[in-house]
Structure formats: structure tokens, C-alpha cells
Coordinates of N, CA and C and ligand atoms in Angstrom, one line a residue:
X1 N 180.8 -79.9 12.3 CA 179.9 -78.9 11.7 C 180.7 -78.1 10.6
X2 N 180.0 -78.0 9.4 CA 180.8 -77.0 8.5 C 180.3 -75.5 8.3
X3 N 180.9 -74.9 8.2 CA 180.8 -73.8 7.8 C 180.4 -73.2 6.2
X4 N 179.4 -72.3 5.8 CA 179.4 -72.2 4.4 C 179.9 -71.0 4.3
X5 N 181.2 -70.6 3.9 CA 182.0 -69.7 3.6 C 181.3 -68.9 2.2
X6 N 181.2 -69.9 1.3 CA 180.7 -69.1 -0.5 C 179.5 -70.4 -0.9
X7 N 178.9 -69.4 -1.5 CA 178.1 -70.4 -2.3 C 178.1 -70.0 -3.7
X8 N 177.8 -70.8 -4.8 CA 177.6 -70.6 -6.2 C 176.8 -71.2 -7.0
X9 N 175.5 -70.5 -7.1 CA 174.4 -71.1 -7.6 C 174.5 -71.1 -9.2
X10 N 173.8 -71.5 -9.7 CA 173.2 -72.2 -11.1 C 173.6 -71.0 -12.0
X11 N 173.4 -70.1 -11.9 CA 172.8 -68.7 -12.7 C 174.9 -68.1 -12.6
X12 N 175.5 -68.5 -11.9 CA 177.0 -68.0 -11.9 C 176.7 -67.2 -11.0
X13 N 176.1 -66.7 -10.0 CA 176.2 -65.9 -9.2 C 177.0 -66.6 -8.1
X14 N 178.4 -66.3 -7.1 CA 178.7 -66.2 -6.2 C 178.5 -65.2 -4.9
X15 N 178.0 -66.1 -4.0 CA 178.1 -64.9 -3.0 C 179.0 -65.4 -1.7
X16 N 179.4 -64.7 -1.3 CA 180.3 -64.8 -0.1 C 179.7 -64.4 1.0
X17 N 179.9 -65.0 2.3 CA 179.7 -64.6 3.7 C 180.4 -63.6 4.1
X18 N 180.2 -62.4 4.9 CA 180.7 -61.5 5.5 C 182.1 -61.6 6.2
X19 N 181.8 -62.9 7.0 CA 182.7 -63.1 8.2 C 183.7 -63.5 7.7
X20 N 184.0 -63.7 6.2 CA 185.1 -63.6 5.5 C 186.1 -62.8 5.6
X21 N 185.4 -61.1 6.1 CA 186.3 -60.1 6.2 C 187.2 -60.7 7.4
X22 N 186.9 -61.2 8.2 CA 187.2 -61.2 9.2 C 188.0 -62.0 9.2
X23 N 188.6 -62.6 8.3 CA 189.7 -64.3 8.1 C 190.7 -63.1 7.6
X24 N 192.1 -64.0 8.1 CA 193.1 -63.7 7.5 C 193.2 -63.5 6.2
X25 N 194.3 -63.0 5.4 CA 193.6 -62.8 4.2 C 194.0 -63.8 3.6
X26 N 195.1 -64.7 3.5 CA 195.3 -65.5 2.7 C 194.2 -66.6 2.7
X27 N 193.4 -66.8 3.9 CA 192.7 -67.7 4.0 C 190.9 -67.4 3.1
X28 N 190.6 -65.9 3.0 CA 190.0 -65.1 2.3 C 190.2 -65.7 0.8
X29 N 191.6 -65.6 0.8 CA 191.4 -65.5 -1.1 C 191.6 -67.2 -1.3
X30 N 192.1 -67.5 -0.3 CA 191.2 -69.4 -1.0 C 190.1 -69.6 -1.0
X31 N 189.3 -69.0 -0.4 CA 187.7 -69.4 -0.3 C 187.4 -68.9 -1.6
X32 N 188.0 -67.2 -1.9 CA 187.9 -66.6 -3.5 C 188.0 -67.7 -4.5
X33 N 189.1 -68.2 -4.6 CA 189.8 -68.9 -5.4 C 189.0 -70.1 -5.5
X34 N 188.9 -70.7 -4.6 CA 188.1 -71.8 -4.2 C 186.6 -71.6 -5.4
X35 N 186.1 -71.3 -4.9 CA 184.7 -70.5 -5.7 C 185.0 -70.2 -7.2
X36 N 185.6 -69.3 -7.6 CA 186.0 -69.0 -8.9 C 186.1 -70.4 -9.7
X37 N 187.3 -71.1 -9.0 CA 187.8 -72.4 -9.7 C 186.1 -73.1 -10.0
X38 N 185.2 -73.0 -9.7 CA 184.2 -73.9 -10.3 C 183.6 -73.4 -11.0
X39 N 183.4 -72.0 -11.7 CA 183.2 -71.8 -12.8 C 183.3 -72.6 -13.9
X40 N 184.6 -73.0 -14.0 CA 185.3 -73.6 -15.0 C 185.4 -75.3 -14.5
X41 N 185.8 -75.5 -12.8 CA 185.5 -77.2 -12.8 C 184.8 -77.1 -11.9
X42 N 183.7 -78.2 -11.7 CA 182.5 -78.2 -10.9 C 183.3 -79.2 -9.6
X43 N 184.1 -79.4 -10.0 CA 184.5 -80.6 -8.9 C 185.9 -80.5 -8.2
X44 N 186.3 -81.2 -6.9 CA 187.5 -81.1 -6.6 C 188.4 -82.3 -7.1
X45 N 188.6 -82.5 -8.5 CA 189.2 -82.8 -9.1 C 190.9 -82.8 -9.4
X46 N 191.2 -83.5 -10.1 CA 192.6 -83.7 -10.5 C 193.0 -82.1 -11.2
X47 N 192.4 -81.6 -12.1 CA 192.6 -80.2 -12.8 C 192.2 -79.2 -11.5
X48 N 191.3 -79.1 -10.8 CA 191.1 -78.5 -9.8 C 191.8 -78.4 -8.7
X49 N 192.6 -79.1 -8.3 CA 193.9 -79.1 -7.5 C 194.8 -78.5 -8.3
X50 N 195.3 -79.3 -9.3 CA 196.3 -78.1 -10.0 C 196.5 -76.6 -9.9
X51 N 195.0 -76.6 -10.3 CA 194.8 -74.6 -10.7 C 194.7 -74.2 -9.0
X52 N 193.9 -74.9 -8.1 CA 194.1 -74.3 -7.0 C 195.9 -74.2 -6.5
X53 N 196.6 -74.9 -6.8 CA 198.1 -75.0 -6.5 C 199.1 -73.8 -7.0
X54 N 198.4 -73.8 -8.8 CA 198.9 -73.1 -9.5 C 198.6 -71.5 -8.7
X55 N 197.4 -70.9 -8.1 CA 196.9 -69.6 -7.7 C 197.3 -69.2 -6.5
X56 N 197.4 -70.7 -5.3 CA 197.7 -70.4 -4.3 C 199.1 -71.3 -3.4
X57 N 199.4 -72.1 -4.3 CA 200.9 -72.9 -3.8 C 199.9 -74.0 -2.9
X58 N 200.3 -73.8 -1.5 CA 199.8 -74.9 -0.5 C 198.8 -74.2 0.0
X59 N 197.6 -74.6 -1.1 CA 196.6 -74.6 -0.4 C 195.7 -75.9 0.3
X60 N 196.6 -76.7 0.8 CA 195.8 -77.5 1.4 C 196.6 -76.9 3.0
X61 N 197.1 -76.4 3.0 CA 197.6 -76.2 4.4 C 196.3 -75.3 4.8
X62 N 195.9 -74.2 3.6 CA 195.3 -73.3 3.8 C 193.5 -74.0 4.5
X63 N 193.2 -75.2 3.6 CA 192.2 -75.8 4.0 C 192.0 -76.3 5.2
X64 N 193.4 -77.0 5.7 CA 193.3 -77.0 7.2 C 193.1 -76.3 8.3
X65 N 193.3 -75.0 7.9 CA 192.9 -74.2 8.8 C 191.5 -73.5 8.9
X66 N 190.8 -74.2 7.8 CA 189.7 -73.6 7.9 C 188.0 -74.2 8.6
X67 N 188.4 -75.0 9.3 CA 187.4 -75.4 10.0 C 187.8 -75.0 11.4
X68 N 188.9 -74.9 11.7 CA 189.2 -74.3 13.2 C 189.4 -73.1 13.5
X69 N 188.5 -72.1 12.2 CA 189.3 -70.8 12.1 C 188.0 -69.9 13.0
X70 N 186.8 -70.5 13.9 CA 186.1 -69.6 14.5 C 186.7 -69.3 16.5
X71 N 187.8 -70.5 15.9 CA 188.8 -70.5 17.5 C 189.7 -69.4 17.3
X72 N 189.7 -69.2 16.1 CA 191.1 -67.9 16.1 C 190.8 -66.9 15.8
X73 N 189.4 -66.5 15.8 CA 189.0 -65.2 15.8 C 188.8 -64.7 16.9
X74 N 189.6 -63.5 17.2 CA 189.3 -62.9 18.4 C 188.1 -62.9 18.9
X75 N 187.5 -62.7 20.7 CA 186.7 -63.1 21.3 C 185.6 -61.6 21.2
X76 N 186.7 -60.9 20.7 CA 186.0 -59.4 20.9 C 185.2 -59.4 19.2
X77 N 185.9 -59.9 18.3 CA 185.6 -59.6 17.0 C 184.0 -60.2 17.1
X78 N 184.3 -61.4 17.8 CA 182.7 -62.2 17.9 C 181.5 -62.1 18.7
X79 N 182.0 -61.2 19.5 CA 181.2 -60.8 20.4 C 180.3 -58.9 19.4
X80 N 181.4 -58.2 18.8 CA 180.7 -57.5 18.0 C 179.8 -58.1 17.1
X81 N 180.3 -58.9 16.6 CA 179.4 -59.5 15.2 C 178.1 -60.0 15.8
X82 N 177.9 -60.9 16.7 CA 176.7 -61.3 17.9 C 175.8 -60.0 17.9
X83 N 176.1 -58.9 18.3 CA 175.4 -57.9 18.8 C 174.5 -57.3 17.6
X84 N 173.5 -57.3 18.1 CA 172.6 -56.9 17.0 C 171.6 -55.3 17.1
X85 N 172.1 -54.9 18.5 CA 172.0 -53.5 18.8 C 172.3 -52.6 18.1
X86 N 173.5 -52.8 17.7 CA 174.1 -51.7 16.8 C 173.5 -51.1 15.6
Ligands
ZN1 ZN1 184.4 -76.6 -3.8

């Protein structure tokens, strides 16, 4: 299952998911970075690796972590977010 972290529609608007706050930050500002970079390239491309390298060094280590990253959120953080009482 994947997760949709950012989306970027037609018009240039990006929006981001909330539960973002909730990521580490470095893993935060690749999804940023991530998103931005297709402003300029639509694709994950040869130049789009670069610039993602150039912004963030190893961000493929960073990509790996991001499908496993609803295991490393604390149990309490997800249990607030769930509740809709509040
Ligand atoms: Zn992308």
C-alpha cells in the first residue's frame, strides 16, 4: 500500500498531508523537496535525481524509509490522530 504524502495538481498548487508533521524532519523535507522538484521536472528522472541529491545528499536512504514509516510512529501519536472526539 502506498501512502500519499503530497500531491501537485495542474494549476501548481501543492498540498501536503498533515501527518507529515509527524515524520521526522529530515524525512519531511524530502517529501518537500520531492514535490518542489516537479515544478521544474515532472519525472523521476536523470536531472531529478541529481537536484534531489544535490538538496538532500542520500536521499534514497531517505526513500527507504518511507513506506515503513507508519511502524515508527509512536503508538500514542496514532492513537491521538484516530480520535475524532477532540
Ligand atoms: Zn515524484
Amino acid at each position: 500500500m502506498s501512502r500519499k504524502w503530497a500531491s501537485c495538481s495542474t494549476a501548481g498548487t501543492l498540498s501536503f498531508n498533515d501527518e507529515l508533521l509527524d515524520l521526522p524532519r529530515e524525512l519531511g523535507d524530502y517529501v518537500i523537496v520531492h514535490e518542489l522538484l516537479h515544478f521544474s521536472v515532472p519525472n523521476h528522472g536523470k536531472l531529478w535525481k541529481s537536484l534531489m541529491r544535490a538538496h538532500l545528499g542520500d536521499w534514497e536512504a531517505l526513500a527507504s524509509r518511507l513506506p515503513g514509516i507508519r511502524q515508527a510512529v509512536p503508538p500514542r501519536l496514532r492513537s491521538a490522530r484516530s480520535s475524532s472526539t477532540g
